[in-house]
Amino acid sequence: EVQLVESGGGLVKPGGSLRLSCAASGFTFSIYGMNWVRQAPGKGLEWVSLISSSSSQIYYADSVRGRFTIFRDNAKNALFLQMNSLRAEDTAVYYCARGARSITPHNWIDPWGQGTLVTVSS
Amino acid sequence: QSVLTQPPSVSGAPGQRVTISCTGSSSDIGAGYDVHWYQQLPGTAPKLLIYGNNNRPSGVPDRFSGSKSGTSASLAITGLQAEDEANYYCQSYDTSLTGWVFGGGTKLTVL
């Protein structure tokens, strides 16, 4: 069974930093692209970032580019999101979610982890 | 404001058919990019419902179907059941943003 378990969420002050982790199991992690998708409280879904299986291709939403960094450790089946210069509008549940083996515009996202809540507030 | 436009809410009685629209533009759906649909039950993570415009993952009932035409796509649910009450999101790719985009979501209420 595919499992994605996020951790690292919490309360952080504006301007602060946080690193999210996602532990993957039940599939060959090293051959899949991986995403972060977020959902602000009571709001819809927002794609945040995508990294290819080999880390050779990395994409970010405009809202986080330059502040967030996605990276992965295939030896440890782990995905990360380093979040710097956090703002109140970054408050959301952050989901780790599997992408496709090859990155194309037609990619879908499946499955999703249960999410970890990040709250940016003073 | 989402790139893909969905109605905020739809409703239907048990057994009825409902459709949820997802309207894009020439830089996303109209550019030929696939549309995918997700179901998010209250308090849970999203789940893939339809991929590649009209394909159902294993385990998804055939009451759910997807279609795409021009700059829009639709999700149809027939034989509505109480357990279908959830938020539904469409997703595609936007070439002008160079990224993947979601619709704003539609809350389905089963009357």
mmCIF file of C-alpha atoms in Angstrom:
data_model
loop_
_atom_site.group_PDB
_atom_site.id
_atom_site.type_symbol
_atom_site.label_atom_id
_atom_site.label_comp_id
_atom_site.label_asym_id
_atom_site.label_seq_id
_atom_site.Cartn_x
_atom_site.Cartn_y
_atom_site.Cartn_z
ATOM 1 C CA GLU A 1 0.000 0.000 0.000
ATOM 2 C CA VAL A 2 1.314 3.424 -0.968
ATOM 3 C CA GLN A 3 1.804 5.684 2.049
ATOM 4 C CA LEU A 4 2.863 9.299 2.257
ATOM 5 C CA VAL A 5 3.324 10.751 5.722
ATOM 6 C CA GLU A 6 4.065 14.442 6.163
ATOM 7 C CA SER A 7 5.662 16.018 9.218
ATOM 8 C CA GLY A 8 7.288 19.256 10.284
ATOM 9 C CA GLY A 9 4.295 21.563 10.359
ATOM 10 C CA GLY A 10 3.663 23.962 13.192
ATOM 11 C CA LEU A 11 3.403 27.592 14.269
ATOM 12 C CA VAL A 12 6.018 30.005 12.945
ATOM 13 C CA LYS A 13 6.309 33.777 13.000
ATOM 14 C CA PRO A 14 6.171 35.872 9.815
ATOM 15 C CA GLY A 15 9.589 35.945 8.216
ATOM 16 C CA GLY A 16 10.518 32.650 9.790
ATOM 17 C CA SER A 17 11.470 29.310 8.276
ATOM 18 C CA LEU A 18 10.183 25.764 8.426
ATOM 19 C CA ARG A 19 11.129 22.491 6.765
ATOM 20 C CA LEU A 20 8.474 19.950 5.885
ATOM 21 C CA SER A 21 9.245 16.281 5.367
ATOM 22 C CA CYS A 22 7.359 13.495 3.638
ATOM 23 C CA ALA A 23 8.167 9.833 4.245
ATOM 24 C CA ALA A 24 7.173 7.592 1.346
ATOM 25 C CA SER A 25 6.615 3.841 1.372
ATOM 26 C CA GLY A 26 4.873 1.126 -0.596
ATOM 27 C CA PHE A 27 6.255 2.108 -4.007
ATOM 28 C CA THR A 28 9.558 2.727 -5.776
ATOM 29 C CA PHE A 29 10.013 6.336 -4.657
ATOM 30 C CA SER A 30 13.067 6.999 -6.811
ATOM 31 C CA ILE A 31 11.226 6.696 -10.115
ATOM 32 C CA TYR A 32 8.349 9.092 -9.428
ATOM 33 C CA GLY A 33 8.011 12.852 -9.505
ATOM 34 C CA MET A 34 6.704 14.307 -6.265
ATOM 35 C CA ASN A 35 4.527 17.320 -5.494
ATOM 36 C CA TRP A 36 3.634 19.634 -2.663
ATOM 37 C CA VAL A 37 0.091 21.004 -2.753
ATOM 38 C CA ARG A 38 -1.403 23.279 -0.111
ATOM 39 C CA GLN A 39 -4.857 24.223 1.104
ATOM 40 C CA ALA A 40 -5.502 27.343 3.166
ATOM 41 C CA PRO A 41 -8.162 26.957 5.881
ATOM 42 C CA GLY A 42 -11.582 26.757 4.259
ATOM 43 C CA LYS A 43 -10.119 27.365 0.805
ATOM 44 C CA GLY A 44 -9.308 25.393 -2.317
ATOM 45 C CA LEU A 45 -6.222 23.521 -3.459
ATOM 46 C CA GLU A 46 -3.073 25.285 -4.666
ATOM 47 C CA TRP A 47 -0.222 23.433 -6.371
ATOM 48 C CA VAL A 48 3.081 24.550 -4.806
ATOM 49 C CA SER A 49 5.994 22.634 -6.298
ATOM 50 C CA LEU A 50 7.056 19.561 -8.285
ATOM 51 C CA ILE A 51 10.381 17.728 -8.424
ATOM 52 C CA SER A 52 11.284 15.027 -10.914
ATOM 53 C CA SER A 53 12.546 11.602 -9.899
ATOM 54 C CA SER A 54 16.191 12.541 -10.374
ATOM 55 C CA SER A 55 15.777 16.142 -9.138
ATOM 56 C CA SER A 56 16.784 17.361 -12.601
ATOM 57 C CA GLN A 57 13.490 19.168 -13.121
ATOM 58 C CA ILE A 58 11.993 21.451 -10.473
ATOM 59 C CA TYR A 59 8.959 23.706 -10.757
ATOM 60 C CA TYR A 60 7.389 26.246 -8.397
ATOM 61 C CA ALA A 61 4.180 28.246 -8.240
ATOM 62 C CA ASP A 62 4.767 31.974 -8.647
ATOM 63 C CA SER A 63 3.501 32.544 -5.096
ATOM 64 C CA VAL A 64 6.422 30.642 -3.535
ATOM 65 C CA ARG A 65 9.239 30.895 -6.077
ATOM 66 C CA GLY A 66 12.373 32.317 -4.486
ATOM 67 C CA ARG A 67 11.190 31.520 -0.949
ATOM 68 C CA PHE A 68 10.530 27.768 -1.003
ATOM 69 C CA THR A 69 12.907 24.992 -2.043
ATOM 70 C CA ILE A 70 11.840 21.441 -2.858
ATOM 71 C CA PHE A 71 14.345 18.600 -2.655
ATOM 72 C CA ARG A 72 14.407 14.860 -2.139
ATOM 73 C CA ASP A 73 16.579 12.040 -0.836
ATOM 74 C CA ASN A 74 15.910 8.920 -2.882
ATOM 75 C CA ALA A 75 18.120 6.791 -0.638
ATOM 76 C CA LYS A 76 15.826 7.608 2.294
ATOM 77 C CA ASN A 77 12.541 7.694 0.341
ATOM 78 C CA ALA A 78 11.979 11.225 1.548
ATOM 79 C CA LEU A 79 10.677 14.493 0.107
ATOM 80 C CA PHE A 80 11.256 17.897 1.654
ATOM 81 C CA LEU A 81 10.034 21.467 1.378
ATOM 82 C CA GLN A 82 12.219 24.188 2.844
ATOM 83 C CA MET A 83 10.089 27.257 3.448
ATOM 84 C CA ASN A 84 11.778 30.610 4.121
ATOM 85 C CA SER A 85 10.471 34.159 4.514
ATOM 86 C CA LEU A 86 7.098 32.804 5.521
ATOM 87 C CA ARG A 87 4.036 35.023 5.269
ATOM 88 C CA ALA A 88 0.578 34.857 6.818
ATOM 89 C CA GLU A 89 -0.814 33.820 3.440
ATOM 90 C CA ASP A 90 1.356 30.687 3.523
ATOM 91 C CA THR A 91 -0.850 29.344 6.336
ATOM 92 C CA ALA A 92 -2.272 26.080 5.030
ATOM 93 C CA VAL A 93 -2.326 22.330 5.210
ATOM 94 C CA TYR A 94 0.561 21.111 3.055
ATOM 95 C CA TYR A 95 0.065 17.820 1.232
ATOM 96 C CA CYS A 96 2.800 15.608 -0.154
ATOM 97 C CA ALA A 97 1.514 13.850 -3.276
ATOM 98 C CA ARG A 98 2.945 11.525 -5.880
ATOM 99 C CA GLY A 99 3.254 12.614 -9.484
ATOM 100 C CA ALA A 100 4.110 10.619 -12.579
ATOM 101 C CA ARG A 101 7.275 8.799 -13.619
ATOM 102 C CA SER A 102 7.882 11.363 -16.353
ATOM 103 C CA ILE A 103 6.973 14.999 -15.923
ATOM 104 C CA THR A 104 4.609 16.300 -18.593
ATOM 105 C CA PRO A 105 1.901 18.982 -18.513
ATOM 106 C CA HIS A 106 -0.669 16.170 -18.535
ATOM 107 C CA ASN A 107 0.420 14.790 -15.163
ATOM 108 C CA TRP A 108 -2.120 14.093 -12.437
ATOM 109 C CA ILE A 109 -1.511 13.770 -8.697
ATOM 110 C CA ASP A 110 -2.119 10.504 -6.880
ATOM 111 C CA PRO A 111 -2.071 9.523 -4.099
ATOM 112 C CA TRP A 112 -1.941 12.226 -1.422
ATOM 113 C CA GLY A 113 -0.677 12.200 2.133
ATOM 114 C CA GLN A 114 -2.844 13.285 5.057
ATOM 115 C CA GLY A 115 -1.223 16.722 5.232
ATOM 116 C CA THR A 116 0.583 18.805 7.826
ATOM 117 C CA LEU A 117 -0.649 22.198 9.049
ATOM 118 C CA VAL A 118 1.594 25.237 8.818
ATOM 119 C CA THR A 119 0.437 28.346 10.657
ATOM 120 C CA VAL A 120 2.250 31.631 10.116
ATOM 121 C CA SER A 121 1.291 34.103 12.817
ATOM 122 C CA SER A 122 2.851 36.456 15.304
ATOM 123 C CA GLN B 1 -8.832 33.711 -7.888
ATOM 124 C CA SER B 2 -8.297 30.362 -9.592
ATOM 125 C CA VAL B 3 -7.227 29.959 -13.202
ATOM 126 C CA LEU B 4 -9.901 27.298 -13.694
ATOM 127 C CA THR B 5 -13.465 28.361 -12.877
ATOM 128 C CA GLN B 6 -15.913 26.043 -11.128
ATOM 129 C CA PRO B 7 -19.353 26.782 -9.669
ATOM 130 C CA PRO B 8 -19.032 27.208 -5.887
ATOM 131 C CA SER B 9 -21.844 24.757 -5.226
ATOM 132 C CA VAL B 10 -24.218 22.274 -6.815
ATOM 133 C CA SER B 11 -26.893 20.095 -5.301
ATOM 134 C CA GLY B 12 -29.120 17.200 -6.175
ATOM 135 C CA ALA B 13 -31.439 14.643 -4.659
ATOM 136 C CA PRO B 14 -30.416 11.016 -4.172
ATOM 137 C CA GLY B 15 -30.571 9.135 -7.458
ATOM 138 C CA GLN B 16 -30.336 12.260 -9.597
ATOM 139 C CA ARG B 17 -27.598 13.301 -12.007
ATOM 140 C CA VAL B 18 -25.455 16.369 -11.452
ATOM 141 C CA THR B 19 -22.678 17.950 -13.465
ATOM 142 C CA ILE B 20 -19.811 20.174 -12.354
ATOM 143 C CA SER B 21 -18.182 22.424 -14.923
ATOM 144 C CA CYS B 22 -14.562 23.545 -15.106
ATOM 145 C CA THR B 23 -13.925 26.470 -17.424
ATOM 146 C CA GLY B 24 -10.447 27.442 -18.533
ATOM 147 C CA SER B 25 -8.833 29.297 -21.402
ATOM 148 C CA SER B 26 -6.580 28.909 -24.419
ATOM 149 C CA SER B 27 -3.534 28.691 -22.142
ATOM 150 C CA ASP B 28 -4.726 25.681 -20.161
ATOM 151 C CA ILE B 29 -7.614 23.360 -21.088
ATOM 152 C CA GLY B 30 -7.960 24.957 -24.510
ATOM 153 C CA ALA B 31 -4.282 24.332 -25.218
ATOM 154 C CA GLY B 32 -5.000 20.606 -25.145
ATOM 155 C CA TYR B 33 -3.833 19.790 -21.639
ATOM 156 C CA ASP B 34 -5.575 16.971 -19.843
ATOM 157 C CA VAL B 35 -8.084 17.643 -17.073
ATOM 158 C CA HIS B 36 -8.201 15.604 -13.875
ATOM 159 C CA TRP B 37 -10.765 15.576 -11.082
ATOM 160 C CA TYR B 38 -10.378 15.065 -7.340
ATOM 161 C CA GLN B 39 -12.893 14.357 -4.586
ATOM 162 C CA GLN B 40 -12.268 15.691 -1.091
ATOM 163 C CA LEU B 41 -14.544 14.287 1.584
ATOM 164 C CA PRO B 42 -14.926 16.406 4.741
ATOM 165 C CA GLY B 43 -11.778 16.366 6.856
ATOM 166 C CA THR B 44 -9.775 14.161 4.491
ATOM 167 C CA ALA B 45 -7.103 14.509 1.831
ATOM 168 C CA PRO B 46 -8.103 14.799 -1.826
ATOM 169 C CA LYS B 47 -8.500 11.597 -3.828
ATOM 170 C CA LEU B 48 -8.064 11.181 -7.569
ATOM 171 C CA LEU B 49 -11.458 10.617 -9.194
ATOM 172 C CA ILE B 50 -10.898 11.051 -12.944
ATOM 173 C CA TYR B 51 -7.598 11.283 -14.819
ATOM 174 C CA GLY B 52 -6.809 12.085 -18.432
ATOM 175 C CA ASN B 53 -10.195 13.786 -19.010
ATOM 176 C CA ASN B 54 -12.340 10.651 -18.821
ATOM 177 C CA ASN B 55 -10.521 7.759 -17.143
ATOM 178 C CA ARG B 56 -11.455 6.284 -13.761
ATOM 179 C CA PRO B 57 -8.815 4.854 -11.428
ATOM 180 C CA SER B 58 -9.466 1.376 -10.121
ATOM 181 C CA GLY B 59 -12.133 1.434 -7.425
ATOM 182 C CA VAL B 60 -13.958 4.553 -8.592
ATOM 183 C CA PRO B 61 -17.593 3.717 -9.427
ATOM 184 C CA ASP B 62 -18.743 4.149 -13.027
ATOM 185 C CA ARG B 63 -21.324 6.633 -11.721
ATOM 186 C CA PHE B 64 -18.499 9.168 -12.105
ATOM 187 C CA SER B 65 -17.503 10.283 -15.607
ATOM 188 C CA GLY B 66 -15.515 13.107 -17.145
ATOM 189 C CA SER B 67 -15.543 14.923 -20.442
ATOM 190 C CA LYS B 68 -13.658 17.749 -22.101
ATOM 191 C CA SER B 69 -14.458 20.056 -24.984
ATOM 192 C CA GLY B 70 -12.693 23.186 -26.107
ATOM 193 C CA THR B 71 -11.737 25.289 -23.103
ATOM 194 C CA SER B 72 -13.994 23.444 -20.643
ATOM 195 C CA ALA B 73 -14.408 20.129 -18.903
ATOM 196 C CA SER B 74 -17.200 18.525 -16.914
ATOM 197 C CA LEU B 75 -17.618 15.949 -14.196
ATOM 198 C CA ALA B 76 -20.900 14.048 -14.187
ATOM 199 C CA ILE B 77 -22.218 12.038 -11.267
ATOM 200 C CA THR B 78 -25.230 9.797 -11.843
ATOM 201 C CA GLY B 79 -27.294 7.926 -9.270
ATOM 202 C CA LEU B 80 -26.339 10.477 -6.613
ATOM 203 C CA GLN B 81 -25.676 9.014 -3.161
ATOM 204 C CA ALA B 82 -25.330 10.626 0.250
ATOM 205 C CA GLU B 83 -21.682 9.541 0.366
ATOM 206 C CA ASP B 84 -20.947 11.678 -2.704
ATOM 207 C CA GLU B 85 -21.327 14.835 -0.616
ATOM 208 C CA ALA B 86 -17.871 16.399 -0.880
ATOM 209 C CA ASN B 87 -15.786 19.095 -2.531
ATOM 210 C CA TYR B 88 -14.707 18.433 -6.112
ATOM 211 C CA TYR B 89 -11.710 20.021 -7.835
ATOM 212 C CA CYS B 90 -10.571 20.039 -11.447
ATOM 213 C CA GLN B 91 -6.872 20.302 -12.317
ATOM 214 C CA SER B 92 -4.892 20.983 -15.477
ATOM 215 C CA TYR B 93 -1.742 22.781 -16.621
ATOM 216 C CA ASP B 94 -1.325 26.436 -17.508
ATOM 217 C CA THR B 95 1.326 27.243 -20.067
ATOM 218 C CA SER B 96 1.384 30.946 -19.229
ATOM 219 C CA LEU B 97 2.096 30.170 -15.562
ATOM 220 C CA THR B 98 4.317 27.198 -16.363
ATOM 221 C CA GLY B 99 2.621 25.229 -13.629
ATOM 222 C CA TRP B 100 -0.199 22.964 -12.642
ATOM 223 C CA VAL B 101 -3.449 24.642 -11.632
ATOM 224 C CA PHE B 102 -6.647 23.753 -9.786
ATOM 225 C CA GLY B 103 -10.176 25.010 -10.029
ATOM 226 C CA GLY B 104 -11.614 26.807 -7.039
ATOM 227 C CA GLY B 105 -13.623 23.749 -6.036
ATOM 228 C CA THR B 106 -17.317 22.866 -6.020
ATOM 229 C CA LYS B 107 -19.215 21.769 -2.946
ATOM 230 C CA LEU B 108 -21.734 19.058 -3.774
ATOM 231 C CA THR B 109 -24.707 18.814 -1.446
ATOM 232 C CA VAL B 110 -26.973 15.759 -1.564
ATOM 233 C CA LEU B 111 -30.421 16.943 -0.562
#
